[in-house]
Tab-separated table of C-alpha atoms in Angstrom:
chain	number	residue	atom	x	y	z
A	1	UNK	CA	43.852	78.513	-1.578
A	2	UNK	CA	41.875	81.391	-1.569
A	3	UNK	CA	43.052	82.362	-4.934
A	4	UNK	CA	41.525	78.619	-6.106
A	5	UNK	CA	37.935	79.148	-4.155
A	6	UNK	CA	38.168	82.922	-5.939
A	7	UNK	CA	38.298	81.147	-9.388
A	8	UNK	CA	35.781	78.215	-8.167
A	9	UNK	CA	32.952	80.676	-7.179
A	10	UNK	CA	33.632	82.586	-10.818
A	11	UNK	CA	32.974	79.818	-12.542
A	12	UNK	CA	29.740	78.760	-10.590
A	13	UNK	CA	28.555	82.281	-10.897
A	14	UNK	CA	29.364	81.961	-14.849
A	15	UNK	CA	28.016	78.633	-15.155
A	16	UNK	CA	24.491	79.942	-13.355
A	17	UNK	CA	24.710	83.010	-15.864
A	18	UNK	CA	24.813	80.364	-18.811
A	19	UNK	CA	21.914	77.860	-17.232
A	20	UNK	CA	19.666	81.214	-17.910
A	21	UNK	CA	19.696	80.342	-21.662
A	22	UNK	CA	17.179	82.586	-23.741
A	23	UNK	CA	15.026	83.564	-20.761
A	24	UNK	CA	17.954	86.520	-20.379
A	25	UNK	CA	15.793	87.987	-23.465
A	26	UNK	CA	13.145	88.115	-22.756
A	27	UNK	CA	12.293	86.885	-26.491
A	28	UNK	CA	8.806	86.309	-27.210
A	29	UNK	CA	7.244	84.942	-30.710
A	30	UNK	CA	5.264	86.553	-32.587
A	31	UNK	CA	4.769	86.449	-36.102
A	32	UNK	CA	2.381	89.107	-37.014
A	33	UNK	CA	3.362	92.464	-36.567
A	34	UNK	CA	1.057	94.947	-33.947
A	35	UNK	CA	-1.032	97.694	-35.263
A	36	UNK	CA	0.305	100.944	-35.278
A	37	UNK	CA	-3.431	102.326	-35.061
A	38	UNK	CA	-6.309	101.870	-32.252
A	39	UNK	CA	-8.391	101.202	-35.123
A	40	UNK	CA	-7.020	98.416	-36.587
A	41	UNK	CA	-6.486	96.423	-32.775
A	42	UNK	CA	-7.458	92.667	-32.590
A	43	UNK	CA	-8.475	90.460	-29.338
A	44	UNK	CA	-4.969	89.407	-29.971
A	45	UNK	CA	-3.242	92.199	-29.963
A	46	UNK	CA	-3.863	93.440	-26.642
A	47	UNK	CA	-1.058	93.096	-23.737
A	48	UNK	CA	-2.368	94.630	-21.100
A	49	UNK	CA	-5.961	94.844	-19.307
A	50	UNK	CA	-6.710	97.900	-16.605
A	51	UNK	CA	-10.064	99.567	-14.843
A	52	UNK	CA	-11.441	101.896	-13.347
A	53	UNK	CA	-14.602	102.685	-11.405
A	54	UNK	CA	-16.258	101.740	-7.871
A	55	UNK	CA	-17.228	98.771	-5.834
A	56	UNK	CA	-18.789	96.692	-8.722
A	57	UNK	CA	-15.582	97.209	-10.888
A	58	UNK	CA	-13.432	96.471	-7.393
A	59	UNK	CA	-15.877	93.093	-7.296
A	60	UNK	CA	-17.401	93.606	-3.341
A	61	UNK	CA	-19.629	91.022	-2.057
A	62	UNK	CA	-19.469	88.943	-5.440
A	63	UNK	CA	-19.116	85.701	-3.477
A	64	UNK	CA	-20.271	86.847	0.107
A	65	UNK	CA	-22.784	84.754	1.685
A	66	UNK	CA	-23.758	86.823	4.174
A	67	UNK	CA	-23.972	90.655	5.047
A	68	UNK	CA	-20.186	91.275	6.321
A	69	UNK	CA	-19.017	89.662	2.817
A	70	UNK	CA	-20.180	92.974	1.246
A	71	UNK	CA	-16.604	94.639	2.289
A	72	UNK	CA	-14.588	92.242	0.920
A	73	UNK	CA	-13.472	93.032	-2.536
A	74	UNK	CA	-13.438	89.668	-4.728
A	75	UNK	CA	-10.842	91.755	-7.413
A	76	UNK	CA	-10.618	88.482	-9.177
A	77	UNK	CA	-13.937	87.690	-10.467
A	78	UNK	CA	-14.381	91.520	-11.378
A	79	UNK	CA	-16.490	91.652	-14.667
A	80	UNK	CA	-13.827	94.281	-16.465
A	81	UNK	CA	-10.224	93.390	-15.139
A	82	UNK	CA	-10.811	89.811	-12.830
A	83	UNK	CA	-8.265	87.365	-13.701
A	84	UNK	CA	-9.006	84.424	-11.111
A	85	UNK	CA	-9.086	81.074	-12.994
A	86	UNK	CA	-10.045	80.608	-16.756
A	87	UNK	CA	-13.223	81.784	-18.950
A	88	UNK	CA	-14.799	78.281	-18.090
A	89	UNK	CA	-15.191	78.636	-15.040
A	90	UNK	CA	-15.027	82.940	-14.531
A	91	UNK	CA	-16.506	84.556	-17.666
A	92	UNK	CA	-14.349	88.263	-17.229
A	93	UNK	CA	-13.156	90.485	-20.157
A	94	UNK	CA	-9.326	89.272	-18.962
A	95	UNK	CA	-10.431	85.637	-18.999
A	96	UNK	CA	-11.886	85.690	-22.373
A	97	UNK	CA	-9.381	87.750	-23.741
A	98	UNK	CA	-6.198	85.143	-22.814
A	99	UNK	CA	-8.200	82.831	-25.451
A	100	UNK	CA	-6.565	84.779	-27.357
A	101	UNK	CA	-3.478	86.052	-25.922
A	102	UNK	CA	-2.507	84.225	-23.014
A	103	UNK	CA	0.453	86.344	-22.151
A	104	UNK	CA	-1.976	89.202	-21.573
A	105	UNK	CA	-1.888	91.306	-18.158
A	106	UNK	CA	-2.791	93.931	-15.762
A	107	UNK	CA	-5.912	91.965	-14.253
A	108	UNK	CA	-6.240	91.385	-10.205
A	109	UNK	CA	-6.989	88.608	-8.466
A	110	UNK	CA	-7.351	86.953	-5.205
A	111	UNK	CA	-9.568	88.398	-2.454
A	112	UNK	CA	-8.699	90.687	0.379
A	113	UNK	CA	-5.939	92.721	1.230
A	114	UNK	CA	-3.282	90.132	1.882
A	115	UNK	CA	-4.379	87.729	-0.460
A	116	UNK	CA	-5.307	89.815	-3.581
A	117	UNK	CA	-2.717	91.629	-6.142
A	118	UNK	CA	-4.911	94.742	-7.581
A	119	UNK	CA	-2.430	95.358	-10.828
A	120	UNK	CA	-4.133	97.404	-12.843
A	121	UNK	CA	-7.592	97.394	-11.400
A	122	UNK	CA	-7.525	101.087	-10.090
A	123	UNK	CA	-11.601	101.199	-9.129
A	124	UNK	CA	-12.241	101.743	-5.582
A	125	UNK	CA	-15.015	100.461	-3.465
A	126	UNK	CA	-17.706	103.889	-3.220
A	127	UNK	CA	-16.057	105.773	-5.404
A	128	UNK	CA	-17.854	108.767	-7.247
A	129	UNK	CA	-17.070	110.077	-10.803
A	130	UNK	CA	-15.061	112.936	-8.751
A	131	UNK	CA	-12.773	110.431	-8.181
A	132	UNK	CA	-12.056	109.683	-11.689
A	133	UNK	CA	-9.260	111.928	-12.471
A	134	UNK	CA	-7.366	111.001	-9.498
A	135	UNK	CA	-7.354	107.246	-10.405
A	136	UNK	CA	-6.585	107.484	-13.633
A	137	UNK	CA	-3.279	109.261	-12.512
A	138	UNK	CA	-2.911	105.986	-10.216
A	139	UNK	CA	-3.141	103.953	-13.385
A	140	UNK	CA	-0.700	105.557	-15.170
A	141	UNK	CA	1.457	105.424	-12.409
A	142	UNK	CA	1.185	102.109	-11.844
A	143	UNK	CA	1.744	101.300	-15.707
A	144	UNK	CA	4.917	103.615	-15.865
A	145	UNK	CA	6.367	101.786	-13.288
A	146	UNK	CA	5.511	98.396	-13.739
A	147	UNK	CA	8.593	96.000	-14.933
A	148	UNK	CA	6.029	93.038	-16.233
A	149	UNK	CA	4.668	95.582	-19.135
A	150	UNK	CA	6.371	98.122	-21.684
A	151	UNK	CA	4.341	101.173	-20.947
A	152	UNK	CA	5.048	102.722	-24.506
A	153	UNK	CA	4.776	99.477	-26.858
A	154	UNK	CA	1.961	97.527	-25.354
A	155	UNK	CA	-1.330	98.196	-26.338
A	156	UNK	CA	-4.191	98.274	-23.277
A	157	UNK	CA	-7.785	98.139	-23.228
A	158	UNK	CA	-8.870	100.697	-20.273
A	159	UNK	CA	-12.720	100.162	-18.847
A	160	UNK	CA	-14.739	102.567	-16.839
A	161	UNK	CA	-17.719	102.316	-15.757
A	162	UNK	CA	-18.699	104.870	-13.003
A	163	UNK	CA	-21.561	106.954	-11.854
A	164	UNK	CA	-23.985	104.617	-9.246
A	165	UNK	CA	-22.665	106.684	-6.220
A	166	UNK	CA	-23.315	109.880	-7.483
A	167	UNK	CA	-26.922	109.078	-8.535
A	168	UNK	CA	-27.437	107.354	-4.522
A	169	UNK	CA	-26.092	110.505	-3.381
A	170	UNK	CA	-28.998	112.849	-5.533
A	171	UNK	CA	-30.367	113.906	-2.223
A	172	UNK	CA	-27.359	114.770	0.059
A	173	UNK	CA	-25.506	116.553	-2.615
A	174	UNK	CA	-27.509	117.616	-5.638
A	175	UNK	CA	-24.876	119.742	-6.642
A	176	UNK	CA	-21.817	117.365	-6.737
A	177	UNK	CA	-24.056	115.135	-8.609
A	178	UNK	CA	-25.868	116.763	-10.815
A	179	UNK	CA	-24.894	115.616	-14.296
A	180	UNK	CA	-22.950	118.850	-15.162
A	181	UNK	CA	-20.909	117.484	-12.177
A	182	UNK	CA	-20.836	113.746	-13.031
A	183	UNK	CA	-19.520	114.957	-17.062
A	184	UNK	CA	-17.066	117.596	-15.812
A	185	UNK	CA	-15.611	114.912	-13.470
A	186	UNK	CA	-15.110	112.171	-16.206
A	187	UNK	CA	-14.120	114.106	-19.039
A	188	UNK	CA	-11.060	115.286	-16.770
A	189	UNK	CA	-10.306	111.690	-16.130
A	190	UNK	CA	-10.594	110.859	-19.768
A	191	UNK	CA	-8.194	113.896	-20.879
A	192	UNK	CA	-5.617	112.987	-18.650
A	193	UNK	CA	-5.906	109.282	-19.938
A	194	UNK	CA	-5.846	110.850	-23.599
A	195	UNK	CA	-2.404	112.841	-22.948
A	196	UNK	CA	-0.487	110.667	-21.021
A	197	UNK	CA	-1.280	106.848	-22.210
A	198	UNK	CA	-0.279	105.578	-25.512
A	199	UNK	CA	-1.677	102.817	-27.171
A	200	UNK	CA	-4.789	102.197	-25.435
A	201	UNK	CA	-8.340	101.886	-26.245
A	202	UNK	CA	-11.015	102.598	-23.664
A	203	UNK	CA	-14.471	100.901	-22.688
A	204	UNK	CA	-16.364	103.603	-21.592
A	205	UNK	CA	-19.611	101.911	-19.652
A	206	UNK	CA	-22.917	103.735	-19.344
A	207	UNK	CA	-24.548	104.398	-16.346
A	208	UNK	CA	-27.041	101.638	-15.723
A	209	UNK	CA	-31.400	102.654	-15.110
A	210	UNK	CA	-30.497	102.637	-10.899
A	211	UNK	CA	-34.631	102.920	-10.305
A	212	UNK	CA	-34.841	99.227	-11.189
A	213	UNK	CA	-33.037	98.248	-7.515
A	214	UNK	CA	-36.554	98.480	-5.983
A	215	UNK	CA	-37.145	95.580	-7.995
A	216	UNK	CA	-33.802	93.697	-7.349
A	217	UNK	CA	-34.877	94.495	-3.514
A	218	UNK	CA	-38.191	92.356	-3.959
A	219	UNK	CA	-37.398	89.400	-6.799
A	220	UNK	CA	-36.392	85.885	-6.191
A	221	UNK	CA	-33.652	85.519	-4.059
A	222	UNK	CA	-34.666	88.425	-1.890
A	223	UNK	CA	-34.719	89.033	1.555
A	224	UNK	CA	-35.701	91.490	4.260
A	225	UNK	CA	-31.848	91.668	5.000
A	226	UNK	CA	-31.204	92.863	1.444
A	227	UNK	CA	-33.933	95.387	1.853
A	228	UNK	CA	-32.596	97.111	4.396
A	229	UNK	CA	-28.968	97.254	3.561
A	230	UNK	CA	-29.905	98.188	0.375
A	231	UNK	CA	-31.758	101.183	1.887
A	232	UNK	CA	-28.471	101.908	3.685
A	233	UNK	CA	-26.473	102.053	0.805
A	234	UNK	CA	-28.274	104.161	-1.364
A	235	UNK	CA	-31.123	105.175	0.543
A	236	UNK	CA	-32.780	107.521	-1.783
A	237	UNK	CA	-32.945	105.371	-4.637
A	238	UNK	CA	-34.405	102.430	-2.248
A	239	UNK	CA	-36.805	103.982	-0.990
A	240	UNK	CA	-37.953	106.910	-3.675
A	241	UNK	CA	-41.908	106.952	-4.302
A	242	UNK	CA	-42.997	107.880	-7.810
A	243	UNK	CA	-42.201	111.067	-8.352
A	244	UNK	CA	-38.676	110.739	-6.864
A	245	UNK	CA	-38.738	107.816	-9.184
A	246	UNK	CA	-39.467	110.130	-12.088
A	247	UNK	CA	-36.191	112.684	-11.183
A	248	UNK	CA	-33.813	109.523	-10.675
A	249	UNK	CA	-34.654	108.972	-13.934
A	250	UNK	CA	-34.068	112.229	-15.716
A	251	UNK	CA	-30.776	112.681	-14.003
A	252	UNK	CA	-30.109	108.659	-14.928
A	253	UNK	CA	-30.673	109.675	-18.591
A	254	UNK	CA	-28.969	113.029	-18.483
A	255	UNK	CA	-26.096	111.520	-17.426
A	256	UNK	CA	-25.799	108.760	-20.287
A	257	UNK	CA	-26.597	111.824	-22.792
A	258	UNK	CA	-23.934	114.156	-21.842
A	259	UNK	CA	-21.790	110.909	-21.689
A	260	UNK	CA	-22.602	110.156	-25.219
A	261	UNK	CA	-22.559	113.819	-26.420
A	262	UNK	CA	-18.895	114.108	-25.019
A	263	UNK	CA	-17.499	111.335	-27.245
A	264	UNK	CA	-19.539	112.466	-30.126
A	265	UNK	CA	-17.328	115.905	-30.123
A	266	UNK	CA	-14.521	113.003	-31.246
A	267	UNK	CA	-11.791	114.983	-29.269
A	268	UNK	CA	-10.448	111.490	-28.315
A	269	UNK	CA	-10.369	110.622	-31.613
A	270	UNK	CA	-7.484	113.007	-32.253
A	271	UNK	CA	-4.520	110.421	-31.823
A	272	UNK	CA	-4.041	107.002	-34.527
A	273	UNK	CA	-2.956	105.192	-31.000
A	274	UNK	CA	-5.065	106.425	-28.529
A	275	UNK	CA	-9.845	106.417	-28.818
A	276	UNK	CA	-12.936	106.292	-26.179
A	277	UNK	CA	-15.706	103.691	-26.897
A	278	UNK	CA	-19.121	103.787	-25.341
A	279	UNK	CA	-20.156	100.436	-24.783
A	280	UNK	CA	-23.847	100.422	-23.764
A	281	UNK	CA	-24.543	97.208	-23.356
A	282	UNK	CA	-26.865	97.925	-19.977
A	283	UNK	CA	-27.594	101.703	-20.950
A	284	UNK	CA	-31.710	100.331	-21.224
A	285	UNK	CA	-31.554	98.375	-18.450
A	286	UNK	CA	-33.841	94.457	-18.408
A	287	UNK	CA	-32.895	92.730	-15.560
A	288	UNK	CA	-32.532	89.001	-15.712
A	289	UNK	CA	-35.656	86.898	-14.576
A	290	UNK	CA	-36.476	83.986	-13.457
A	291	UNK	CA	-38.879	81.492	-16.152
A	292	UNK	CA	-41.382	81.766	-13.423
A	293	UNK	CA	-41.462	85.561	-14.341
A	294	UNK	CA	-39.951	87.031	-10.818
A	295	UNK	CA	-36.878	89.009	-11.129
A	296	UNK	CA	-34.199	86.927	-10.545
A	297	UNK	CA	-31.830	88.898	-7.373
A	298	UNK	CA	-29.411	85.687	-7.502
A	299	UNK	CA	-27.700	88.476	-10.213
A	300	UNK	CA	-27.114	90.516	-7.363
A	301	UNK	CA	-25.518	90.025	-4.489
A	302	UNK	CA	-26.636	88.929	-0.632
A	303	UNK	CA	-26.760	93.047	-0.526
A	304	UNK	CA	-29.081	93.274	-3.740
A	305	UNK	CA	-27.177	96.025	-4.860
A	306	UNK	CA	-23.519	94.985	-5.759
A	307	UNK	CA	-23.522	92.192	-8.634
A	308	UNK	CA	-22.843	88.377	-7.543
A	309	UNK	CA	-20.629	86.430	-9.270
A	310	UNK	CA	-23.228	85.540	-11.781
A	311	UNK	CA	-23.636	89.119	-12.563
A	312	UNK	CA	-20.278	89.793	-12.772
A	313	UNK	CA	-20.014	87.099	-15.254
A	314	UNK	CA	-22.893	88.109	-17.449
A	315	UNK	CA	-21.467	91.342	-17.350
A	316	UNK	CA	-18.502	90.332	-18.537
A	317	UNK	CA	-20.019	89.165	-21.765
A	318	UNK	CA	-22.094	91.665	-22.406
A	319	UNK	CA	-19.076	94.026	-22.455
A	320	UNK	CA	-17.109	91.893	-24.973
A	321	UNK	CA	-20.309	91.474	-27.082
A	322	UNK	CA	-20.378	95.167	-27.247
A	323	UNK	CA	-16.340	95.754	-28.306
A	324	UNK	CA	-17.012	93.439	-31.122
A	325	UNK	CA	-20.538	95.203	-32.190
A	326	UNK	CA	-20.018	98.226	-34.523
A	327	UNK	CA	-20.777	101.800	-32.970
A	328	UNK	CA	-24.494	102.728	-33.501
A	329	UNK	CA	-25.793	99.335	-33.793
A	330	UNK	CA	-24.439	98.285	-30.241
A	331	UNK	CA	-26.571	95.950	-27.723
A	332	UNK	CA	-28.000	98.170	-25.025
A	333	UNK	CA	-30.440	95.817	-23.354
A	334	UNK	CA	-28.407	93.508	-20.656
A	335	UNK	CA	-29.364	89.838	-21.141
A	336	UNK	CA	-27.474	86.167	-21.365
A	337	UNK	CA	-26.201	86.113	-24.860
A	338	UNK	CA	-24.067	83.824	-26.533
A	339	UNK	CA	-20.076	85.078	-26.565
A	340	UNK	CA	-19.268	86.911	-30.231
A	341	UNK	CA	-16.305	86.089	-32.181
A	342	UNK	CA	-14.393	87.893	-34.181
A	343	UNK	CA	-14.698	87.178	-38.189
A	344	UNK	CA	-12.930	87.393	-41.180
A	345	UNK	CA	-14.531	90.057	-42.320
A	346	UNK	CA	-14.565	92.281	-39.199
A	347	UNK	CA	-11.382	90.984	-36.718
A	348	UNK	CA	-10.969	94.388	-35.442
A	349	UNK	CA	-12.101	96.023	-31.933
A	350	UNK	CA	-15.031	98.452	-33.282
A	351	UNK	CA	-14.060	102.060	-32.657
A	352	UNK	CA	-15.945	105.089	-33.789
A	353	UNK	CA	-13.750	105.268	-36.670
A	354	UNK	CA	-13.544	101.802	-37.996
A	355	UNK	CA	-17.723	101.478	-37.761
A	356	UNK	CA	-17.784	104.253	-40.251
A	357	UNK	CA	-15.451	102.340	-42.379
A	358	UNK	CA	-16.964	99.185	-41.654
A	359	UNK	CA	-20.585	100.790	-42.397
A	360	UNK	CA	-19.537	101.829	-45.779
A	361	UNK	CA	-18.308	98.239	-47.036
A	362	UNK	CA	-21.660	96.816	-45.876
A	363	UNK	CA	-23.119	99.577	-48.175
A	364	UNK	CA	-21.163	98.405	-51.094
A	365	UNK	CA	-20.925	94.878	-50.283
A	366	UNK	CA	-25.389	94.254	-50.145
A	367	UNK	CA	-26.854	97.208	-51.752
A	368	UNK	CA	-28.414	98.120	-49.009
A	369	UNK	CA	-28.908	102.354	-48.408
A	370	UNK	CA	-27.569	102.690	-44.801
A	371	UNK	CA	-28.674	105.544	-42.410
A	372	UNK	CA	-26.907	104.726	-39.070
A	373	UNK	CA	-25.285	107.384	-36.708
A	374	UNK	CA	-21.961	106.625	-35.644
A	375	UNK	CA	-23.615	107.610	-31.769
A	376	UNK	CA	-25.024	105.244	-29.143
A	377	UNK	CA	-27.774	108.107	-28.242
A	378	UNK	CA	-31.390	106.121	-28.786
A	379	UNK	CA	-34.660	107.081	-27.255
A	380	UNK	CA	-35.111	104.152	-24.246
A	381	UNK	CA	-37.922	101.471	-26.403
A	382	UNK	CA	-40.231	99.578	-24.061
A	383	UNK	CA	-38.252	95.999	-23.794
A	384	UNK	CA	-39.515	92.979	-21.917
A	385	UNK	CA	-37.482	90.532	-20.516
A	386	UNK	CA	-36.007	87.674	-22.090
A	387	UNK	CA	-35.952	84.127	-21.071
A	388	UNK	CA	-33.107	82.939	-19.821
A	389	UNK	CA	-31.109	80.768	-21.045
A	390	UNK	CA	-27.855	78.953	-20.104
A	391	UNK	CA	-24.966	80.712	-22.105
A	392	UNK	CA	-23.044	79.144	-24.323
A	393	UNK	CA	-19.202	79.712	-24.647
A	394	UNK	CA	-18.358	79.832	-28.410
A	395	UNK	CA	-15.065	81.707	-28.868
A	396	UNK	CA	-12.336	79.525	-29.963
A	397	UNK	CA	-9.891	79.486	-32.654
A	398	UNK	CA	-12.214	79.427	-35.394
A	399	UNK	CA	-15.404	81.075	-35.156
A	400	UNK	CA	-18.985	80.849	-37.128
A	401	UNK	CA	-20.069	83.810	-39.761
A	402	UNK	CA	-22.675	85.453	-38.595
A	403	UNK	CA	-26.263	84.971	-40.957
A	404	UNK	CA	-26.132	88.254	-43.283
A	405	UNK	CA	-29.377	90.420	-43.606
A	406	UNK	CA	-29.329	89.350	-47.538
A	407	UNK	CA	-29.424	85.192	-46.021
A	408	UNK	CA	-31.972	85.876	-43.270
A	409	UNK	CA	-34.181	87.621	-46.342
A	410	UNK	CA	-34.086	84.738	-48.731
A	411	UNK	CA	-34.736	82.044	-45.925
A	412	UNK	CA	-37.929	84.173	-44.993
A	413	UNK	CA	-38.740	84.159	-48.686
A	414	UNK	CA	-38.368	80.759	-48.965
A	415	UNK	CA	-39.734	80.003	-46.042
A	416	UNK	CA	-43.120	81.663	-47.395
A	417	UNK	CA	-42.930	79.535	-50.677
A	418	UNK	CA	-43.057	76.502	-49.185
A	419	UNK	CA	-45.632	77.557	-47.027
A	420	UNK	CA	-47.612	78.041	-49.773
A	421	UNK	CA	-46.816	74.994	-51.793
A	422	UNK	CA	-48.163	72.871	-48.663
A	423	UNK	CA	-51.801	75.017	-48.373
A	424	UNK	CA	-51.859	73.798	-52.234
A	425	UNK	CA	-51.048	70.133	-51.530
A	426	UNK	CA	-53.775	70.263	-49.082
A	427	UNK	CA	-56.345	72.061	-51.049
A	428	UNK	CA	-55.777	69.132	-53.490
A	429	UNK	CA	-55.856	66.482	-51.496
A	430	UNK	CA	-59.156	67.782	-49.645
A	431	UNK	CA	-60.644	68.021	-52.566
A	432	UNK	CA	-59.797	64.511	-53.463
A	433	UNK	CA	-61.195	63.473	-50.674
A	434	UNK	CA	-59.201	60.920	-49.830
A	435	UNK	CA	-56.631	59.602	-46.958
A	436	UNK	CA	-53.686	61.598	-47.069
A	437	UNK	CA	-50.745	59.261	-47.301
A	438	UNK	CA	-48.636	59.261	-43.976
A	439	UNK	CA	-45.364	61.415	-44.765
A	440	UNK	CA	-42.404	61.995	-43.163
A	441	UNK	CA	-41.170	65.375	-41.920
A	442	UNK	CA	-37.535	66.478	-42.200
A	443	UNK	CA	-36.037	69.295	-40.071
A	444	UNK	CA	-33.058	70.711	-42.452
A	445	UNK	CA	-30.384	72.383	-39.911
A	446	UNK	CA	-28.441	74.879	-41.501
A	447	UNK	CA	-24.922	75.270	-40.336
A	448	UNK	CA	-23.628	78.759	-39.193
């Protein structure tokens, strides 16, 4: 008897093993081979999402509603590595990027510490670029050890941004954050990232203009709440007068110069699988207003300091904008934009390298004499702010060609002609002096 329930529980056991089918596998489809080079890496092609940084990258106080909210960490909706819900309805680099490969991973989600699963979201909440080294050995860590990604085959897209700590702290330690500090700091985090993590590309985010909080303190949306936790958060950029105003600054743009001069050396460039980006999509800083002309705090959050859920959103897009903008002709003004798509004739993640490349066919291709620097360093123009506008999600399997400078030339051209062929028609018929003839007026749309 025991001999027959022996041989009964085999075969159960067996027939379980068989009910498994292909899932033992772990097969997956995919028809197109991966790149083999950083250079050559499509929305597609990327597996796995991480992040590093402080409390805006750890999402604090993105949906709080009142003042206590600003401790809880909404990982989920974080601009660079939240992967709560879908792009609809949470524009984050992770949400856009499973329109394209929805197998991708590494993003957190969920809210709180019982509730949330952090992944590969290694920013923490106050963090200062001191800390940088030390979390980017946490995020190798994690990815060495983590069973639901192949550290060595899958290709990642790293994003730090990093830095508003050290400038609140100017005052109580000018010597941890001076920007010798801040760039010593980072670049160890970045050379650690560079020798020990294959296959990755990394969003490097410039340091935002911090001055402009005073304003966030006192625009629509506002209150005397805000104010003052604001002021308790990073006092000395709160409440600086003018000429404290004018040192926040310098530091503010030392710090994005040393940032950009680091990456400009290329010594992350040194490895086919492995490059640093500067995207500087908020490196000259417009905040978002309102159309009655107030800045518009609803960006921020109930704290006016961390970014809302709105701002993490616009965010968001502003940092996938940049990854498909070539280097030296990046966005650095922070606005509501319209989300790029990648085209035919440039699918690829720009990288230092490939924007060269890319440069030189646009050379050959219009006949145009190109001069651009393969740097994000530009002197800060005067900008006013845009109107805003609702933004409009546009990424989806097939994607509209952007107008070419040679197209916008000949519709200005043309534009001009016909301009002058009505001032004739008029001249004519005022001369005539008779009742023009009622006409009718056709608006030709052109397709893009």
């Amino acid at each position: 008897m025991e001999k027959l329930d022996s041989i009964i529980e085999d075969e159960e056991l067996a027939g379980d093993a068989r009910m498994t089918g292909t899932n033992d596998f772990g097969v997956r489809l995919q028809c197109e081979p991966k790149p083999t080079s950083v250079h050559e890496l499509r929305p597609q092609d990327i597996d796995v999402v991480g992040a590093m940084g402080d409390s805006i990258t750890a999402g604090n106080a993105a949906e709080a509603t009142h003042m206590i909210g600003i401790l809880r960490e909404f990982r989920g909706l974080s601009w660079s590595a939240g992967g709560d819900d879908t792009m609809e309805t949470s524009i984050t680099l992770p949400n856009i990027l499973k329109k394209f490969n929805p197998q991708v991973k590494g993003y957190s989600t969920g809210t709180d510490v019982r509730t949330r699963d952090l992944w590969f979201n290694a920013a923490i909440a106050g963090a200062r670029s001191s800390g940088i080294p030390g979390q980017a050995r946490e995020l190798i860590g994690r990815m060495k050890n983590d069973s639901r990604t192949n550290f060595e085959n899958d290709w990642k897209v790293v994003t730090i941004f990093i830095g508003i700590n050290d400038l609140c702290a100017l005052e109580k330690d000018p010597v941890g954050a001076s920007p010798e500090s801040y760039i010593t700091t980072l670049e160890e985090g970045l050379d650690i990232l560079h020798a020990e993590l294959p296959r990755t590309l990394v969003n490097l985010v410039e340091i935002w203009d911090i001055h402009l909080l005073q304003q966030v303190a006192h625009g629509y949306g506002s209150t005397p709440a805000c104010r003052a936790v604001q002021a308790a958060e990073c006092n000395y950029v709160s409440t600086a007068n003018d000429t404290e105003i004018e040192v926040i600054k310098a530091f503010n743009d030392e710090y994005q110069r040393l940032t950009e001069e680091l990456i400009a050396t290329g010594k992350y460039d040194t490895k086919d699988d492995f490059t640093v980006v500067i995207q500087p999509f908020i490196k000259d800083t417009v905040l978002p207003y309102t159309e009655n002309g107030e800045v518009d705090s609803t960006y921020f959050a109930v704290d006016c300091f961390h970014l809302s859920n709105k701002g993490q959103a616009l965010a968001g897009m502003n940092l996938w904008n940049n990854m498909l903008e070539p280097v030296g002709s990046k966005t650095t003004v922070w606005g509501i934009k319209d989300l790029k798509c990648p085209t035919k004739d440039n699918p690829y993640i720009f990288t230092n390298k490939n924007s060269n490349q890319q440069s030189s066919n646009d050379i050959m291709k219009h006949g145009e004499i190109m001069n651009k620097k393969a740097t994000t360093t530009t002197k800060k123009p005067a900008v006013t702010s845009p109107a805003q506008t609702k933004p409009t999600v546009v990424c989806s399997e097939t994607c509209s060609q952007v107008v070419p400078d040679w197209g916008i030339a000949l519709l200005v051209v043309t534009g001009v002609v016909l301009l002058f062929q009505l001032l004739v028609v008029i001249c004519i018929t005022s001369r005539k002096r008779s009742k023009p003839k009622e006409a009718e007026v056709y608006n030709n749309g052109i397709a893009l």
